[in-house]
JSON list of C-alpha atoms in Angstrom, two decimals:
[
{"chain": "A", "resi": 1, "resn": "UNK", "atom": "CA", "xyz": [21.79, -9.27, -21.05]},
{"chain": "A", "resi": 2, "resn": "UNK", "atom": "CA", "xyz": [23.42, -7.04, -24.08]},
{"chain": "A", "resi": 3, "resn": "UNK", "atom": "CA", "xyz": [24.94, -4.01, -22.97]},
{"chain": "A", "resi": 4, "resn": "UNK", "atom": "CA", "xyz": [22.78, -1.82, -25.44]},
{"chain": "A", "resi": 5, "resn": "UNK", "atom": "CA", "xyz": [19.71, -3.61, -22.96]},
{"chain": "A", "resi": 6, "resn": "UNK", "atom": "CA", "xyz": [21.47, -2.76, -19.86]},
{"chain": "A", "resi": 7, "resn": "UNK", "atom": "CA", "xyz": [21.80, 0.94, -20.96]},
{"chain": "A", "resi": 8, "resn": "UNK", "atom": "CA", "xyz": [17.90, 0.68, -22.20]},
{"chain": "A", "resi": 9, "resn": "UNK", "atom": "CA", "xyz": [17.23, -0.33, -18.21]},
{"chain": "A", "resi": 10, "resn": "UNK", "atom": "CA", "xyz": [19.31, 2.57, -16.72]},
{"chain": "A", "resi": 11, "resn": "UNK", "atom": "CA", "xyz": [17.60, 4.76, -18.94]},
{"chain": "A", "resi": 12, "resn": "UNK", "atom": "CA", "xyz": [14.12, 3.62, -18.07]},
{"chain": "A", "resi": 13, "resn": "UNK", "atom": "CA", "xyz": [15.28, 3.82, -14.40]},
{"chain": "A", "resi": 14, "resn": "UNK", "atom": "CA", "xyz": [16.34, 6.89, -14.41]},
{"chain": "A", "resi": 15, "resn": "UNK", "atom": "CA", "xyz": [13.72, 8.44, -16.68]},
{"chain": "A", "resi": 16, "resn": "UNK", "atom": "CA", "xyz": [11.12, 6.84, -14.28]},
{"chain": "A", "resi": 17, "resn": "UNK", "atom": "CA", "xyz": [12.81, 8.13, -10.78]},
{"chain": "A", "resi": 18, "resn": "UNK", "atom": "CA", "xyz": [12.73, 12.00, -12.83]},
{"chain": "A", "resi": 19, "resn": "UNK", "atom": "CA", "xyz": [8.78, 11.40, -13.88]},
{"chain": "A", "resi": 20, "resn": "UNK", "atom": "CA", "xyz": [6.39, 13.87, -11.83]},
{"chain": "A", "resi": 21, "resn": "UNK", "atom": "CA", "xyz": [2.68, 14.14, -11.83]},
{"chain": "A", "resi": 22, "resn": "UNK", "atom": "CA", "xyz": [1.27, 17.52, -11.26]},
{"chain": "A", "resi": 23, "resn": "UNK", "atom": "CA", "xyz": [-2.20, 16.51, -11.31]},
{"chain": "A", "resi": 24, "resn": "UNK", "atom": "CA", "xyz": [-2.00, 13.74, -9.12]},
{"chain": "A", "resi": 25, "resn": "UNK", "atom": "CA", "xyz": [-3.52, 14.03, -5.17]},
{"chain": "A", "resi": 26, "resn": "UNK", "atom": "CA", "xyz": [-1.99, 12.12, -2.62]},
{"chain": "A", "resi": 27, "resn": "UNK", "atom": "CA", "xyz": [-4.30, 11.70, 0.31]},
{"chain": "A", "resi": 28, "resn": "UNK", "atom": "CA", "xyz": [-2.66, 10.48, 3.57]},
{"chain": "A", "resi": 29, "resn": "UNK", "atom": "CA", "xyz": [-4.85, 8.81, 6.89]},
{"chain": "A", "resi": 30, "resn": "UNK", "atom": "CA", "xyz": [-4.04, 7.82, 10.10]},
{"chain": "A", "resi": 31, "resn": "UNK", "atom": "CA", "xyz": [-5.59, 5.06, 12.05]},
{"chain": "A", "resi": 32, "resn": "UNK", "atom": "CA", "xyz": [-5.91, 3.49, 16.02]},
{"chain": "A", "resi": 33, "resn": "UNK", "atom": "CA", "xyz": [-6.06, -0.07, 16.45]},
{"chain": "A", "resi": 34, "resn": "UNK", "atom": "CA", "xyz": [-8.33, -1.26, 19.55]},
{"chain": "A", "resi": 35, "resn": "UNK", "atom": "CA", "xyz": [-10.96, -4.21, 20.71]},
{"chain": "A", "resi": 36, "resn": "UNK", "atom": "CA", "xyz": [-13.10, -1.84, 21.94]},
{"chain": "A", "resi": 37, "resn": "UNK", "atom": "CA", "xyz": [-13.83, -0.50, 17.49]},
{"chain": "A", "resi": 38, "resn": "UNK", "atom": "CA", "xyz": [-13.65, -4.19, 17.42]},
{"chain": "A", "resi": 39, "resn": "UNK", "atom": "CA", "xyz": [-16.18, -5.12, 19.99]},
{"chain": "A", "resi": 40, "resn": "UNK", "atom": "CA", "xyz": [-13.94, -7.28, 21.63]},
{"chain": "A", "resi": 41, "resn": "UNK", "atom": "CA", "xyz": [-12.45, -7.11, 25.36]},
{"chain": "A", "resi": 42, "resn": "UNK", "atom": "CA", "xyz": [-8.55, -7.28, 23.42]},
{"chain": "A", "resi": 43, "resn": "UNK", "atom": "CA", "xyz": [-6.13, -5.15, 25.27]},
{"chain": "A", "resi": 44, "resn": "UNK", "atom": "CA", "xyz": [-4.47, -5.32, 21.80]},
{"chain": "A", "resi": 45, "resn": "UNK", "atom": "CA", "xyz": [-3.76, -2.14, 20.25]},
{"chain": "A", "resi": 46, "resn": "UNK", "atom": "CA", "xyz": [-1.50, -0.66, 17.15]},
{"chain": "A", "resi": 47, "resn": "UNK", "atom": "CA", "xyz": [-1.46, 2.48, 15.03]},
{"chain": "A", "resi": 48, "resn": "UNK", "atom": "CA", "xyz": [-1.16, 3.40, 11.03]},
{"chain": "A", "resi": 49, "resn": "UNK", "atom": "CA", "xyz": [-0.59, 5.57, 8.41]},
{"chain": "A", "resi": 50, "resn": "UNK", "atom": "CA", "xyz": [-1.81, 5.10, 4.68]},
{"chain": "A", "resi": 51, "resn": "UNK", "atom": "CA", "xyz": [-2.08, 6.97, 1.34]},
{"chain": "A", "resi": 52, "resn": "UNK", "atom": "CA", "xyz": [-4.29, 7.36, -1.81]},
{"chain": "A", "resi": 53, "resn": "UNK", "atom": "CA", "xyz": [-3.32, 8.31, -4.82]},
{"chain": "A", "resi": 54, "resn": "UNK", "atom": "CA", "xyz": [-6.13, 9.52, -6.84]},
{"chain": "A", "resi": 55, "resn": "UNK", "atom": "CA", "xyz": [-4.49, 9.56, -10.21]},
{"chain": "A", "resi": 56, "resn": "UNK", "atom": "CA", "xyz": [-3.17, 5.97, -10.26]},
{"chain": "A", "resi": 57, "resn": "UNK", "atom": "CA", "xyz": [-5.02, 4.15, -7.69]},
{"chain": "A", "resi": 58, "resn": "UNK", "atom": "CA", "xyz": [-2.26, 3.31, -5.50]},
{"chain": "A", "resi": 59, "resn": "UNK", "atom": "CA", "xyz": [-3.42, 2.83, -1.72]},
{"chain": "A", "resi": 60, "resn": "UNK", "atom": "CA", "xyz": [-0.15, 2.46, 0.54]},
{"chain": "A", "resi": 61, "resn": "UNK", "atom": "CA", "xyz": [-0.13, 1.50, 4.18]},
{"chain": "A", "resi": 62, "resn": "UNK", "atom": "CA", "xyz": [2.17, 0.66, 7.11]},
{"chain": "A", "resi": 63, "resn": "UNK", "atom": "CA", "xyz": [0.67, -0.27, 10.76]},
{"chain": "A", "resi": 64, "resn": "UNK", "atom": "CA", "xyz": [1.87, -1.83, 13.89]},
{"chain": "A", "resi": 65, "resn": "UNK", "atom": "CA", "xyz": [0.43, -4.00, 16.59]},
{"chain": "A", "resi": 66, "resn": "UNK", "atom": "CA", "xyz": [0.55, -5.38, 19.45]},
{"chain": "A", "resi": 67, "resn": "UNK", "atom": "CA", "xyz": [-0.47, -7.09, 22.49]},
{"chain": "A", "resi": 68, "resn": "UNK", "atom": "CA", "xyz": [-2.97, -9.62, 20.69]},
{"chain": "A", "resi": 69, "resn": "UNK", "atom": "CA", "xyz": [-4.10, -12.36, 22.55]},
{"chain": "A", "resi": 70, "resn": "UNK", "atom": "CA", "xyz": [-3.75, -14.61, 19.48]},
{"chain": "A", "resi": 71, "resn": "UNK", "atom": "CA", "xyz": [-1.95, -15.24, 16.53]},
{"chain": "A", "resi": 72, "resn": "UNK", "atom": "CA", "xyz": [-2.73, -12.55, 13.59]},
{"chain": "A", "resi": 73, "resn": "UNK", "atom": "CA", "xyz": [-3.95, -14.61, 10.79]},
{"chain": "A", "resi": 74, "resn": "UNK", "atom": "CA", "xyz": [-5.61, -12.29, 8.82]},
{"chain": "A", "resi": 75, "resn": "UNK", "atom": "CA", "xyz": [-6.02, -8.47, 8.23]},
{"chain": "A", "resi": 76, "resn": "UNK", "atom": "CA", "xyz": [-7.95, -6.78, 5.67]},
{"chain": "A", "resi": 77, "resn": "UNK", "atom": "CA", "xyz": [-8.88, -2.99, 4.68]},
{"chain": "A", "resi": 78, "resn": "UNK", "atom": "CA", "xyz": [-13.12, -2.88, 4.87]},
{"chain": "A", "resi": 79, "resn": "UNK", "atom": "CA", "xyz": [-15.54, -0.95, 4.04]},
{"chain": "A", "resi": 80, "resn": "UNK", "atom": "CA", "xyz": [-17.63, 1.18, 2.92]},
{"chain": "A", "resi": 81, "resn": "UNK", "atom": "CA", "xyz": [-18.70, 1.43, 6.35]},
{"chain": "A", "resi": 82, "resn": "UNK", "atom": "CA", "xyz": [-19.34, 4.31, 9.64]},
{"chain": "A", "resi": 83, "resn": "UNK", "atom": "CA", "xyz": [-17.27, 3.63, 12.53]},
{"chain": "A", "resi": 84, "resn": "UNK", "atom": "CA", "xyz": [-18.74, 0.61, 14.51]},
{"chain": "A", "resi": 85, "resn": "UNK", "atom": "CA", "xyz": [-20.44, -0.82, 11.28]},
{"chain": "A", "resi": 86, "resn": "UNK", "atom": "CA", "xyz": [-19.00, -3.89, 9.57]},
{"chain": "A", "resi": 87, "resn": "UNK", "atom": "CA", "xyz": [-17.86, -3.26, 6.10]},
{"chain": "A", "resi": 88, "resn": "UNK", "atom": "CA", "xyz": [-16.86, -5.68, 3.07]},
{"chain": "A", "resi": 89, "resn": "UNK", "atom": "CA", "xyz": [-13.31, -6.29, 2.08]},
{"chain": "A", "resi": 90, "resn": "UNK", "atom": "CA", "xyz": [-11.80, -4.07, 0.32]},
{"chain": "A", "resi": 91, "resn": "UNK", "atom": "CA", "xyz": [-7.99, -4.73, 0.18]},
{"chain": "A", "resi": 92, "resn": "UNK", "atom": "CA", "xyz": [-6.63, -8.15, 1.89]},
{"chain": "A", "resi": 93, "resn": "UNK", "atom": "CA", "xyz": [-3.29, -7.57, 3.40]},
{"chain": "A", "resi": 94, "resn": "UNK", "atom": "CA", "xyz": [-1.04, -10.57, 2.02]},
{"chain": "A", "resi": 95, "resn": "UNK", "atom": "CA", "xyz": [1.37, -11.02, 4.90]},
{"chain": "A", "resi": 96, "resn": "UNK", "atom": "CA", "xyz": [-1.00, -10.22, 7.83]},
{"chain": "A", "resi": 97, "resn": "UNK", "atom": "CA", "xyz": [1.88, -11.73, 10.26]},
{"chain": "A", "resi": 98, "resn": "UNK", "atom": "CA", "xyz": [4.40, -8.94, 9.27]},
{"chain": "A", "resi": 99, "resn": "UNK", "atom": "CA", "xyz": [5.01, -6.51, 12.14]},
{"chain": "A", "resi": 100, "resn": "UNK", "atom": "CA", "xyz": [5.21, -3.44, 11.15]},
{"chain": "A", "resi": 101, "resn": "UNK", "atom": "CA", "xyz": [2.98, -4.47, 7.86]},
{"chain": "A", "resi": 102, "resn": "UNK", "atom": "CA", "xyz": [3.86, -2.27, 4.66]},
{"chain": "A", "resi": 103, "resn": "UNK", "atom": "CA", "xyz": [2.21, -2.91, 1.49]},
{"chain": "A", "resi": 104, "resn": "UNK", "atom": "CA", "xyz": [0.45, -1.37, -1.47]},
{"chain": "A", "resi": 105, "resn": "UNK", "atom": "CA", "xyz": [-2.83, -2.15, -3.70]},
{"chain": "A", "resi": 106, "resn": "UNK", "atom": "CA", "xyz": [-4.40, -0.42, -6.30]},
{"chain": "A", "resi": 107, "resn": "UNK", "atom": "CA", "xyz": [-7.72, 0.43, -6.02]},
{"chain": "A", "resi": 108, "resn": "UNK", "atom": "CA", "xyz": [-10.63, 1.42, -7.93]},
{"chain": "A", "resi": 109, "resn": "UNK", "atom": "CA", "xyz": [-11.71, 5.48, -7.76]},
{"chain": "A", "resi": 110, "resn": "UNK", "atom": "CA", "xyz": [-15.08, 4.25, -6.26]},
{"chain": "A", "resi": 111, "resn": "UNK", "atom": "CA", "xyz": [-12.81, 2.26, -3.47]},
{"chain": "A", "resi": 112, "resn": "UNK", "atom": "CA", "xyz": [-10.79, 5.76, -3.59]},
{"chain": "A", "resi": 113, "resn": "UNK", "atom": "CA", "xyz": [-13.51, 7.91, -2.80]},
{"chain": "A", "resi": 114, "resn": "UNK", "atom": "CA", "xyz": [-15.14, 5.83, 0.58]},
{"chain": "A", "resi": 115, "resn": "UNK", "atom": "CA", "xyz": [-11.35, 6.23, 1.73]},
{"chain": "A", "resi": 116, "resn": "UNK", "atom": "CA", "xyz": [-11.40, 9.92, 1.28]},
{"chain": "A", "resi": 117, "resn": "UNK", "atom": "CA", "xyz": [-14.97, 10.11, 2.93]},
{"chain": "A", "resi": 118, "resn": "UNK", "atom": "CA", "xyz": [-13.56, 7.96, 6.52]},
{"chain": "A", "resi": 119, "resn": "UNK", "atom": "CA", "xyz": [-15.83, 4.99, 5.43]},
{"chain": "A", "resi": 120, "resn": "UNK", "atom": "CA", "xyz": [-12.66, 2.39, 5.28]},
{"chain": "A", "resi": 121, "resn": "UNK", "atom": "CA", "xyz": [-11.32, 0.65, 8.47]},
{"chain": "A", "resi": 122, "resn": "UNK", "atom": "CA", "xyz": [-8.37, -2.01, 9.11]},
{"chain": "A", "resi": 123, "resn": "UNK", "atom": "CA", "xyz": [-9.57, -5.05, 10.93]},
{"chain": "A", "resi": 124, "resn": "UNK", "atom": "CA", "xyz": [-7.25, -7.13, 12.01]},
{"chain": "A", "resi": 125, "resn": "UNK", "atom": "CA", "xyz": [-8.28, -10.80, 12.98]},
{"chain": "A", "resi": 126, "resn": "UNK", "atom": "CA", "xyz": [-6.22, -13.80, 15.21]},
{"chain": "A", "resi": 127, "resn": "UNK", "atom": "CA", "xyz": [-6.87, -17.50, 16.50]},
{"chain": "A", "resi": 128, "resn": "UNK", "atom": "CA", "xyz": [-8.83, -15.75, 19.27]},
{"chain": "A", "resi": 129, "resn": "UNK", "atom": "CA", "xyz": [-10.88, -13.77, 17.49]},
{"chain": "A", "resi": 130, "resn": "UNK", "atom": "CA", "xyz": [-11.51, -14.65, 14.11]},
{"chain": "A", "resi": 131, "resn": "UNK", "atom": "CA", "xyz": [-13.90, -12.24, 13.11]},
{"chain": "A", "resi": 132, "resn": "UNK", "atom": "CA", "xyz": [-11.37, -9.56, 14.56]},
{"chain": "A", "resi": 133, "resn": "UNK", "atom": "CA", "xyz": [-9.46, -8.71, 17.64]},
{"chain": "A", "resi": 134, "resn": "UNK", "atom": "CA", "xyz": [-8.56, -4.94, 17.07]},
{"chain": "A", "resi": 135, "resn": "UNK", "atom": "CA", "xyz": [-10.01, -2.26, 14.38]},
{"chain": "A", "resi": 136, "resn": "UNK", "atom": "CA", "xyz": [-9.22, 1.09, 13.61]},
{"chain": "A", "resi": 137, "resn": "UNK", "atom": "CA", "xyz": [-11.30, 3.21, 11.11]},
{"chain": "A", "resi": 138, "resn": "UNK", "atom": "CA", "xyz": [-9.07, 5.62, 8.65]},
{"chain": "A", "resi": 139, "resn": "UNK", "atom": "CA", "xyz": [-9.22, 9.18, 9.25]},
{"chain": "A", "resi": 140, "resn": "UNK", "atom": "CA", "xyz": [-8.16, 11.57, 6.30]},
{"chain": "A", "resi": 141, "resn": "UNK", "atom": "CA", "xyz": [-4.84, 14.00, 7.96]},
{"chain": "A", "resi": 142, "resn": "UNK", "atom": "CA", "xyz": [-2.97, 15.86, 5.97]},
{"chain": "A", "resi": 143, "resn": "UNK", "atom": "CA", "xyz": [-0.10, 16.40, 8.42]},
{"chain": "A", "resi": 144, "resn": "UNK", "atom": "CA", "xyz": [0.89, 12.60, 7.92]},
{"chain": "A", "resi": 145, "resn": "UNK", "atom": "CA", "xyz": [4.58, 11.72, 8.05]},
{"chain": "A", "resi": 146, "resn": "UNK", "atom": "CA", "xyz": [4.85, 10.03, 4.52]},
{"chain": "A", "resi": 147, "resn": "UNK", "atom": "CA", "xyz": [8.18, 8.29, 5.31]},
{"chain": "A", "resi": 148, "resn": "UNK", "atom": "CA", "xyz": [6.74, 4.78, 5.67]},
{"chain": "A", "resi": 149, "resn": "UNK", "atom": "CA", "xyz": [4.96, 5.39, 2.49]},
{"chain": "A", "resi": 150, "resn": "UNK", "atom": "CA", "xyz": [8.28, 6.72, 0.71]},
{"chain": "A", "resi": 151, "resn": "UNK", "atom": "CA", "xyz": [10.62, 3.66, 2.11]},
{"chain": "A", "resi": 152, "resn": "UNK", "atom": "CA", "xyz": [7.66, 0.82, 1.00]},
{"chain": "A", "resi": 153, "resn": "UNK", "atom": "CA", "xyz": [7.53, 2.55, -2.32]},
{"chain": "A", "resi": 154, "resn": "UNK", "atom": "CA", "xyz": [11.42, 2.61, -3.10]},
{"chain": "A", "resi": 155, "resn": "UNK", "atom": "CA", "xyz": [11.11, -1.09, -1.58]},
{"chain": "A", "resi": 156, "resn": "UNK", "atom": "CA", "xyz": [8.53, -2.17, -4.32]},
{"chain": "A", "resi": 157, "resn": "UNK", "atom": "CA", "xyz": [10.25, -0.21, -6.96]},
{"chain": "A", "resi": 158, "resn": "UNK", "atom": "CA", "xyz": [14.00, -2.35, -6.11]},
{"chain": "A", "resi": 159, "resn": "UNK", "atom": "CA", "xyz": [11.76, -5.72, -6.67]},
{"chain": "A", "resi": 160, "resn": "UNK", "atom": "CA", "xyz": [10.22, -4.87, -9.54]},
{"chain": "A", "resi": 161, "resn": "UNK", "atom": "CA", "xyz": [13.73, -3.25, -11.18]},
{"chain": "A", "resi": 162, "resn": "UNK", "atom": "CA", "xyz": [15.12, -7.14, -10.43]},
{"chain": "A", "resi": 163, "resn": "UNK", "atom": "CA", "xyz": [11.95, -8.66, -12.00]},
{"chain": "A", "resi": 164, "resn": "UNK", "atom": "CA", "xyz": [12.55, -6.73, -15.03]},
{"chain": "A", "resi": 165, "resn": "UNK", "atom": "CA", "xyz": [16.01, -7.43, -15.34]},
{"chain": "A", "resi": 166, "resn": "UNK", "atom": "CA", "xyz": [15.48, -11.13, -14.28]},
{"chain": "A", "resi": 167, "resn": "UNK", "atom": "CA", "xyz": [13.02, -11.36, -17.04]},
{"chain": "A", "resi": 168, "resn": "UNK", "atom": "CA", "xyz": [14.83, -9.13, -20.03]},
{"chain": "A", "resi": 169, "resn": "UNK", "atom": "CA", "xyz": [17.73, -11.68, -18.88]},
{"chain": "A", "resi": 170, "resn": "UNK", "atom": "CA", "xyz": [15.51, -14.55, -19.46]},
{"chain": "A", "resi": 171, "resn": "UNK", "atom": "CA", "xyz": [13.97, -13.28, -22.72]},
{"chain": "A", "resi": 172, "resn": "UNK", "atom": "CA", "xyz": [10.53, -12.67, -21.95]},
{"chain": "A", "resi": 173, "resn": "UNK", "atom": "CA", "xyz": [10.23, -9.79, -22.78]},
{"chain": "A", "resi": 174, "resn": "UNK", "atom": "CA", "xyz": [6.71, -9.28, -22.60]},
{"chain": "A", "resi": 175, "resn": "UNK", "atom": "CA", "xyz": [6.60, -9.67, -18.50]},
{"chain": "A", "resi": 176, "resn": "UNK", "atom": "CA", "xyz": [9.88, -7.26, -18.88]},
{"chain": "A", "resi": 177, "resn": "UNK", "atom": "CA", "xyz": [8.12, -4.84, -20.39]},
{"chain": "A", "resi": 178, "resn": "UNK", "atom": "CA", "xyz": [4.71, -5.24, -17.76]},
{"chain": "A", "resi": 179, "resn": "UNK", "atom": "CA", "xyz": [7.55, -4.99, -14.80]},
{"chain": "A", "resi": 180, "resn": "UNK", "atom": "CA", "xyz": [9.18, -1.55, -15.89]},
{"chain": "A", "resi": 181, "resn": "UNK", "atom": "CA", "xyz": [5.20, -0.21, -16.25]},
{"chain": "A", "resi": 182, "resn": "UNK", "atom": "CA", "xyz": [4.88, -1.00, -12.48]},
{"chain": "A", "resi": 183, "resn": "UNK", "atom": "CA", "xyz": [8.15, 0.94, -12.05]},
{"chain": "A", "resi": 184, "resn": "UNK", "atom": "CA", "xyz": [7.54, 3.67, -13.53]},
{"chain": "A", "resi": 185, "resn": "UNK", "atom": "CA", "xyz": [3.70, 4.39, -11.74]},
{"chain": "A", "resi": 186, "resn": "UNK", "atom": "CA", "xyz": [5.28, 3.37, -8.45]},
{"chain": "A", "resi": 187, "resn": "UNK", "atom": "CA", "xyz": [8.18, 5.92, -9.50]},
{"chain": "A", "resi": 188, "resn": "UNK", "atom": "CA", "xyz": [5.39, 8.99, -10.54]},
{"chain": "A", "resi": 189, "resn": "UNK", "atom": "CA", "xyz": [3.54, 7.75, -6.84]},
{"chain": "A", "resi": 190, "resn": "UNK", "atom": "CA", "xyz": [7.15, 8.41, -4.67]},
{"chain": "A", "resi": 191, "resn": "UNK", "atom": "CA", "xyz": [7.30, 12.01, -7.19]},
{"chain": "A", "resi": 192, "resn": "UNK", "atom": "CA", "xyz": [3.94, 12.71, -5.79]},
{"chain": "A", "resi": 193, "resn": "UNK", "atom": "CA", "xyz": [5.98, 12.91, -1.88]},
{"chain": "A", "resi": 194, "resn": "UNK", "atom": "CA", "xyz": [8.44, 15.33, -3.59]}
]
């Protein structure tokens, strides 16, 4: 990579970590995992915390478990649905065997407005109990800690900084390009925490 490229990067960095939304909303949610939301007997149980941001769609979680009495081999985010009532999928969790599980999705405003309302829940299935072993529905609080959130954020903004470079070094400069959009939304979603 040129130097005069390099010095384009940094700047697109740095502008990006300086870039804050003032109309953006960040909601935040906690969540209990149990059998008993499940309707199973599990003794299984784990906790989260996940945000919304209204502006750009990013939905951000990071939950624990344990105590299963299977293997995990699936979770997913469902919904729209009460507590105790079974929901479509809304986002699939791609690693459902990392513990603690941090990710982030973007979803749709319709998606964004059942969170808000408490009609999304994690389900999270195993060998066991394939249709789900514990369940938690998400309950809008405001007095979330957000560091989870913050730490998967500055974790998704390092890969996609080396996906940009690894591309720009490459020459396509098209999927360069798409990379340092994702940076700079997930760096105006971490200004939101500010």
């Amino acid at each position: 990579m040129s130097k005069s490229k390099k010095i384009q990067l940094a700047a697109l960095v740095a502008s990006a970590l300086f870039t804050f939304s003032a109309s953006a909303e960040v909601h935040t949610f906690t969540y209990d995992l149990d059998g008993a939301q499940s309707g199973t007997s599990s003794t299984g149980t784990g906790s989260g915390t996940a945000s919304y941001d209204d502006v750009s769609g990013i939905f951000s979680w990071n939950y624990n478990y344990s105590g299963l009495s299977g293997t995990v081999t699936v979770s997913h985010f469902h919904g729209p649905a009460l507590p105790g009532v079974n929901g479509g999928v809304q986002v699939g969790v791609l690693t459902p065997l990392n513990n603690p599980n941090i990710g982030t999705a973007t979803i749709t405003p319709t998606q964004g407005a059942d969170l808000i309302n408490g009609l999304w829940y994690l389900n999270v299935h195993s060998a066991v109990n394939p249709g789900g072993e514990i369940r938690g529905q998400l309950t809008k609080d405001l007095a979330v800690d957000n560091s989870a959130a913050i730490a998967a954020l500055r974790k998704n903004i390092k890969k996609f900084i080396a996906k940009a470079r690894a591309a720009r070094k490459g020459g396509k400069l098209a999927a360069a390009k798409a990379f340092e959009r994702k940076v700079k939304m997930l760096q105006k979603r971490l200004a939101d925490f500010s």
